[in-house]
Amino acid sequence: MGYTSTLKFVNLGVRRRLFRRAHKQPHHKWDSIKNQLNELLKYGRIETTLTKAKELQGYAEELIYLAKKDNVENNLKVESMLRTAQGRRRLYEFYVPLYRHRPFFFTRIINQWKLRLRDSAPLAYIEFIDRPGELRPAKPVGYNKIKFIYEEMKKNRRNFRKYFNIAKRFHLLDENDHLLPDFADTGHVPEKSWYDEENEEDDDEIIINPELIQKYKKFNNPMLKGPKKGREPFYVDLPLPSVTERTFLNYRKKFKP
């Protein structure tokens, strides 16, 4: 269950288990999810138990999905899920441009098929795909997907029939519905790589503009603090409940002791 679903059930007052069983109270689980999200954004891959990885995957997927949409409501949700400034910068400067052509499925879980020594919990990896250092390559998107379809259609007639409608949409066929002899004739141009692994800078250190510090000292205003750790509410500024939600709330009020 993702972040939006959790908000919905909490705001509706539903008394049910919101998380998978991990032997913790809900606010402790929420802190654990936030901490693991921050580590996942920072390193790209973390090792945890299989249960926690499945629970974390829904929140990581929705974090990228909401960050790609630029509006006030989604920005509030994203900010309430982030813990550190490094994670925020990594999210908006690395992962959002990286997945501009991928609509969903940004993470993968790989079961290690081994147990942790101290409590025999099954271990797994959770990682973001399409990044340098991933455990196995993901299915291509964008230009690479079109080129992959073209190469598959050249192999045999079965693949030609399989990808025929997709090839027609991407203009890989001529007027007689035959595959073009050369992929360069299709007119598709490879995308420019926005990410250069060799010139990657260490973004662990945050540089604050000294002029901003002088400005705050001049007006005797304290510097803005980062996100607070500890118990944080689930609620953000959401729109008013719909008619169905209000009916559900009134229905629950009848049975309150």
CSV table of C-alpha atoms in Angstrom, one decimal:
chain,number,residue,atom,x,y,z
A,1,MET,CA,0.0,0.0,0.0
A,2,GLY,CA,1.4,3.4,-1.0
A,3,TYR,CA,1.5,6.7,0.7
A,4,THR,CA,-1.7,8.1,-0.8
A,5,SER,CA,-3.6,5.0,0.2
A,6,THR,CA,-2.2,5.3,3.7
A,7,LEU,CA,-3.3,8.9,3.9
A,8,LYS,CA,-6.8,8.0,2.6
A,9,PHE,CA,-7.4,5.3,5.2
A,10,VAL,CA,-6.0,7.4,8.1
A,11,ASN,CA,-8.0,10.5,7.2
A,12,LEU,CA,-11.2,8.3,6.9
A,13,GLY,CA,-10.6,7.0,10.4
A,14,VAL,CA,-10.3,3.4,9.3
A,15,ARG,CA,-9.0,1.2,12.2
A,16,ARG,CA,-7.0,-1.4,10.4
A,17,ARG,CA,-3.4,-2.5,10.0
A,18,LEU,CA,-1.8,0.1,7.7
A,19,PHE,CA,1.6,-1.7,7.4
A,20,ARG,CA,2.9,-5.2,7.1
A,21,ARG,CA,3.7,-6.9,10.4
A,22,ALA,CA,7.2,-5.9,11.5
A,23,HIS,CA,6.8,-6.0,15.3
A,24,LYS,CA,6.6,-2.2,15.7
A,25,GLN,CA,4.1,0.4,16.4
A,26,PRO,CA,2.7,2.4,13.4
A,27,HIS,CA,4.7,5.6,14.1
A,28,HIS,CA,7.9,3.5,14.5
A,29,LYS,CA,7.2,1.8,11.2
A,30,TRP,CA,6.6,5.1,9.5
A,31,ASP,CA,10.0,6.4,10.8
A,32,SER,CA,11.6,3.2,9.5
A,33,ILE,CA,10.1,3.7,6.1
A,34,LYS,CA,11.3,7.3,5.9
A,35,ASN,CA,14.8,6.3,7.0
A,36,GLN,CA,15.0,3.5,4.4
A,37,LEU,CA,13.6,5.8,1.7
A,38,ASN,CA,16.4,8.2,2.5
A,39,GLU,CA,19.1,5.5,2.3
A,40,LEU,CA,17.6,4.2,-1.0
A,41,LEU,CA,17.7,7.6,-2.6
A,42,LYS,CA,21.3,8.1,-1.4
A,43,TYR,CA,22.8,4.7,-2.4
A,44,GLY,CA,20.4,3.4,-5.1
A,45,ARG,CA,20.3,0.0,-3.5
A,46,ILE,CA,19.9,-1.3,0.0
A,47,GLU,CA,19.7,-4.7,1.7
A,48,THR,CA,16.9,-5.4,4.0
A,49,THR,CA,14.4,-8.1,4.8
A,50,LEU,CA,12.0,-9.3,2.1
A,51,THR,CA,8.9,-8.0,4.1
A,52,LYS,CA,10.4,-4.6,4.6
A,53,ALA,CA,11.5,-4.4,0.9
A,54,LYS,CA,7.9,-5.1,-0.3
A,55,GLU,CA,6.5,-2.5,2.1
A,56,LEU,CA,9.1,0.0,1.0
A,57,GLN,CA,8.6,-0.5,-2.7
A,58,GLY,CA,5.1,1.0,-2.7
A,59,TYR,CA,6.4,4.2,-1.1
A,60,ALA,CA,9.5,4.4,-3.3
A,61,GLU,CA,7.4,4.0,-6.5
A,62,GLU,CA,4.9,6.6,-5.4
A,63,LEU,CA,7.7,9.0,-4.3
A,64,ILE,CA,9.1,9.1,-7.9
A,65,TYR,CA,5.7,9.1,-9.4
A,66,LEU,CA,4.6,12.2,-7.4
A,67,ALA,CA,7.9,14.0,-7.8
A,68,LYS,CA,7.5,13.9,-11.6
A,69,LYS,CA,4.2,15.7,-11.3
A,70,ASP,CA,4.8,19.4,-10.5
A,71,ASN,CA,1.8,20.6,-8.5
A,72,VAL,CA,1.3,21.8,-4.9
A,73,GLU,CA,-0.5,18.8,-3.6
A,74,ASN,CA,2.1,16.3,-4.8
A,75,ASN,CA,4.9,18.5,-3.6
A,76,LEU,CA,3.5,18.5,-0.1
A,77,LYS,CA,3.3,14.7,-0.2
A,78,VAL,CA,6.9,14.4,-1.4
A,79,GLU,CA,8.2,16.8,1.2
A,80,SER,CA,6.4,14.9,4.0
A,81,MET,CA,8.2,11.7,2.9
A,82,LEU,CA,11.7,13.1,2.6
A,83,ARG,CA,14.1,13.2,5.6
A,84,THR,CA,17.2,15.0,4.4
A,85,ALA,CA,18.3,17.7,2.0
A,86,GLN,CA,20.7,15.2,0.3
A,87,GLY,CA,17.8,12.9,-0.4
A,88,ARG,CA,15.7,15.8,-1.8
A,89,ARG,CA,18.5,16.9,-4.1
A,90,ARG,CA,19.2,13.3,-5.2
A,91,LEU,CA,15.5,12.8,-6.0
A,92,TYR,CA,14.9,15.9,-8.1
A,93,GLU,CA,18.4,16.2,-9.8
A,94,PHE,CA,19.0,12.5,-10.5
A,95,TYR,CA,16.0,10.2,-10.4
A,96,VAL,CA,13.3,12.5,-11.8
A,97,PRO,CA,15.3,13.2,-15.1
A,98,LEU,CA,16.4,9.6,-15.2
A,99,TYR,CA,12.8,8.3,-15.3
A,100,ARG,CA,11.4,11.0,-17.6
A,101,HIS,CA,10.5,8.3,-20.2
A,102,ARG,CA,9.5,5.6,-17.8
A,103,PRO,CA,5.9,6.0,-16.5
A,104,PHE,CA,6.1,3.5,-13.6
A,105,PHE,CA,8.0,0.5,-12.2
A,106,PHE,CA,11.1,2.4,-11.0
A,107,THR,CA,12.3,-0.2,-8.5
A,108,ARG,CA,12.9,-3.9,-8.3
A,109,ILE,CA,13.2,-6.4,-5.5
A,110,ILE,CA,15.6,-9.3,-5.7
A,111,ASN,CA,15.3,-12.1,-3.3
A,112,GLN,CA,18.6,-13.3,-2.0
A,113,TRP,CA,17.2,-16.7,-1.0
A,114,LYS,CA,19.1,-16.7,2.2
A,115,LEU,CA,18.2,-16.0,5.9
A,116,ARG,CA,19.6,-13.5,8.3
A,117,LEU,CA,21.7,-15.2,11.0
A,118,ARG,CA,20.2,-13.7,14.1
A,119,ASP,CA,16.5,-14.1,13.4
A,120,SER,CA,16.3,-16.2,10.2
A,121,ALA,CA,14.5,-13.4,8.3
A,122,PRO,CA,14.6,-13.7,4.5
A,123,LEU,CA,16.9,-11.1,3.0
A,124,ALA,CA,16.4,-9.2,-0.2
A,125,TYR,CA,17.8,-6.2,-2.2
A,126,ILE,CA,15.6,-3.3,-3.3
A,127,GLU,CA,17.1,-0.9,-5.9
A,128,PHE,CA,16.3,1.7,-8.4
A,129,ILE,CA,16.6,0.6,-12.0
A,130,ASP,CA,18.2,2.2,-15.1
A,131,ARG,CA,21.1,3.6,-13.0
A,132,PRO,CA,24.8,2.8,-13.1
A,133,GLY,CA,25.6,-0.3,-11.0
A,134,GLU,CA,22.2,-2.0,-11.1
A,135,LEU,CA,22.3,-5.8,-10.5
A,136,ARG,CA,20.7,-6.6,-13.9
A,137,PRO,CA,19.6,-4.4,-16.8
A,138,ALA,CA,16.0,-3.3,-17.0
A,139,LYS,CA,13.7,-3.4,-20.0
A,140,PRO,CA,14.5,-0.5,-22.3
A,141,VAL,CA,12.4,2.6,-22.8
A,142,GLY,CA,12.4,5.5,-25.3
A,143,TYR,CA,14.9,5.3,-28.1
A,144,ASN,CA,16.4,2.0,-26.8
A,145,LYS,CA,12.9,0.4,-26.8
A,146,ILE,CA,12.3,1.3,-30.4
A,147,LYS,CA,15.7,0.0,-31.5
A,148,PHE,CA,15.1,-3.2,-29.5
A,149,ILE,CA,11.7,-3.8,-31.2
A,150,TYR,CA,13.4,-3.2,-34.6
A,151,GLU,CA,16.1,-5.8,-33.9
A,152,GLU,CA,13.6,-8.3,-32.6
A,153,MET,CA,11.4,-8.0,-35.7
A,154,LYS,CA,14.4,-8.7,-38.0
A,155,LYS,CA,15.0,-12.1,-36.3
A,156,ASN,CA,11.9,-14.1,-37.3
A,157,ARG,CA,8.3,-13.8,-38.5
A,158,ARG,CA,6.9,-14.6,-35.1
A,159,ASN,CA,8.4,-11.4,-33.6
A,160,PHE,CA,7.4,-9.5,-36.7
A,161,ARG,CA,3.7,-10.4,-36.1
A,162,LYS,CA,4.2,-9.8,-32.4
A,163,TYR,CA,5.5,-6.2,-32.7
A,164,PHE,CA,3.6,-5.3,-35.9
A,165,ASN,CA,1.2,-2.8,-34.4
A,166,ILE,CA,3.9,-1.1,-32.3
A,167,ALA,CA,6.2,-0.9,-35.3
A,168,LYS,CA,3.5,0.8,-37.3
A,169,ARG,CA,3.0,3.4,-34.5
A,170,PHE,CA,6.8,4.1,-34.4
A,171,HIS,CA,7.1,4.3,-38.2
A,172,LEU,CA,9.4,1.3,-38.6
A,173,LEU,CA,7.4,0.0,-41.6
A,174,ASP,CA,7.2,1.3,-45.2
A,175,GLU,CA,4.1,1.8,-47.4
A,176,ASN,CA,3.8,-1.9,-48.1
A,177,ASP,CA,4.1,-2.8,-44.4
A,178,HIS,CA,7.6,-4.2,-44.8
A,179,LEU,CA,10.3,-3.5,-42.3
A,180,LEU,CA,12.7,-0.7,-43.3
A,181,PRO,CA,16.1,-2.0,-44.4
A,182,ASP,CA,18.1,0.2,-42.1
A,183,PHE,CA,17.2,1.6,-38.6
A,184,ALA,CA,18.6,5.0,-39.5
A,185,ASP,CA,15.9,5.4,-42.1
A,186,THR,CA,13.2,5.4,-39.4
A,187,GLY,CA,14.3,9.0,-38.3
A,188,HIS,CA,14.7,8.1,-34.6
A,189,VAL,CA,17.6,9.9,-33.0
A,190,PRO,CA,19.3,8.7,-29.8
A,191,GLU,CA,18.7,10.9,-26.8
A,192,LYS,CA,21.5,12.9,-25.3
A,193,SER,CA,22.7,11.4,-22.0
A,194,TRP,CA,22.1,14.0,-19.3
A,195,TYR,CA,24.1,11.9,-16.7
A,196,ASP,CA,27.9,11.6,-16.9
A,197,GLU,CA,29.2,9.0,-14.5
A,198,GLU,CA,32.8,10.2,-14.8
A,199,ASN,CA,31.9,13.8,-13.8
A,200,GLU,CA,29.6,12.9,-10.9
A,201,GLU,CA,30.3,15.0,-7.9
A,202,ASP,CA,29.9,14.0,-4.3
A,203,ASP,CA,26.6,15.5,-3.2
A,204,ASP,CA,26.9,14.6,0.5
A,205,GLU,CA,28.1,18.1,1.4
A,206,ILE,CA,25.6,21.0,1.2
A,207,ILE,CA,27.1,24.4,0.4
A,208,ILE,CA,25.1,27.3,1.8
A,209,ASN,CA,25.4,30.7,0.1
A,210,PRO,CA,27.3,33.0,2.5
A,211,GLU,CA,25.2,36.0,1.4
A,212,LEU,CA,22.1,34.1,2.6
A,213,ILE,CA,23.7,33.7,6.0
A,214,GLN,CA,24.5,37.4,6.2
A,215,LYS,CA,20.9,38.2,5.2
A,216,TYR,CA,19.5,36.2,8.1
A,217,LYS,CA,22.0,37.7,10.5
A,218,LYS,CA,21.0,41.2,9.4
A,219,PHE,CA,17.3,40.7,10.1
A,220,ASN,CA,17.9,38.6,13.2
A,221,ASN,CA,16.1,35.6,11.8
A,222,PRO,CA,17.2,32.1,12.5
A,223,MET,CA,18.3,29.8,9.7
A,224,LEU,CA,15.7,27.4,8.4
A,225,LYS,CA,16.1,24.0,10.0
A,226,GLY,CA,15.8,20.7,8.2
A,227,PRO,CA,13.0,18.2,8.5
A,228,LYS,CA,12.4,17.1,12.1
A,229,LYS,CA,13.1,13.5,13.0
A,230,GLY,CA,10.8,11.4,15.2
A,231,ARG,CA,7.1,11.1,15.2
A,232,GLU,CA,5.5,13.0,12.3
A,233,PRO,CA,1.8,13.1,11.4
A,234,PHE,CA,0.5,11.3,8.4
A,235,TYR,CA,-1.6,14.3,7.4
A,236,VAL,CA,-0.8,16.9,4.7
A,237,ASP,CA,-3.0,19.7,3.3
A,238,LEU,CA,-5.4,17.6,1.2
A,239,PRO,CA,-8.6,18.8,-0.5
A,240,LEU,CA,-11.9,18.5,1.3
A,241,PRO,CA,-13.4,15.0,1.4
A,242,SER,CA,-15.9,14.0,-1.3
A,243,VAL,CA,-19.5,13.1,-0.8
A,244,THR,CA,-18.7,9.4,-0.7
A,245,GLU,CA,-16.0,10.0,2.0
A,246,ARG,CA,-18.3,12.2,4.0
A,247,THR,CA,-21.1,9.6,3.9
A,248,PHE,CA,-18.6,7.0,5.0
A,249,LEU,CA,-17.4,9.2,7.9
A,250,ASN,CA,-21.0,9.8,9.1
A,251,TYR,CA,-21.7,6.0,8.8
A,252,ARG,CA,-18.8,5.3,11.1
A,253,LYS,CA,-19.9,7.9,13.6
A,254,LYS,CA,-23.1,6.0,14.3
A,255,PHE,CA,-21.3,3.0,15.6
A,256,LYS,CA,-18.8,4.8,17.8
A,257,PRO,CA,-19.1,3.8,21.5
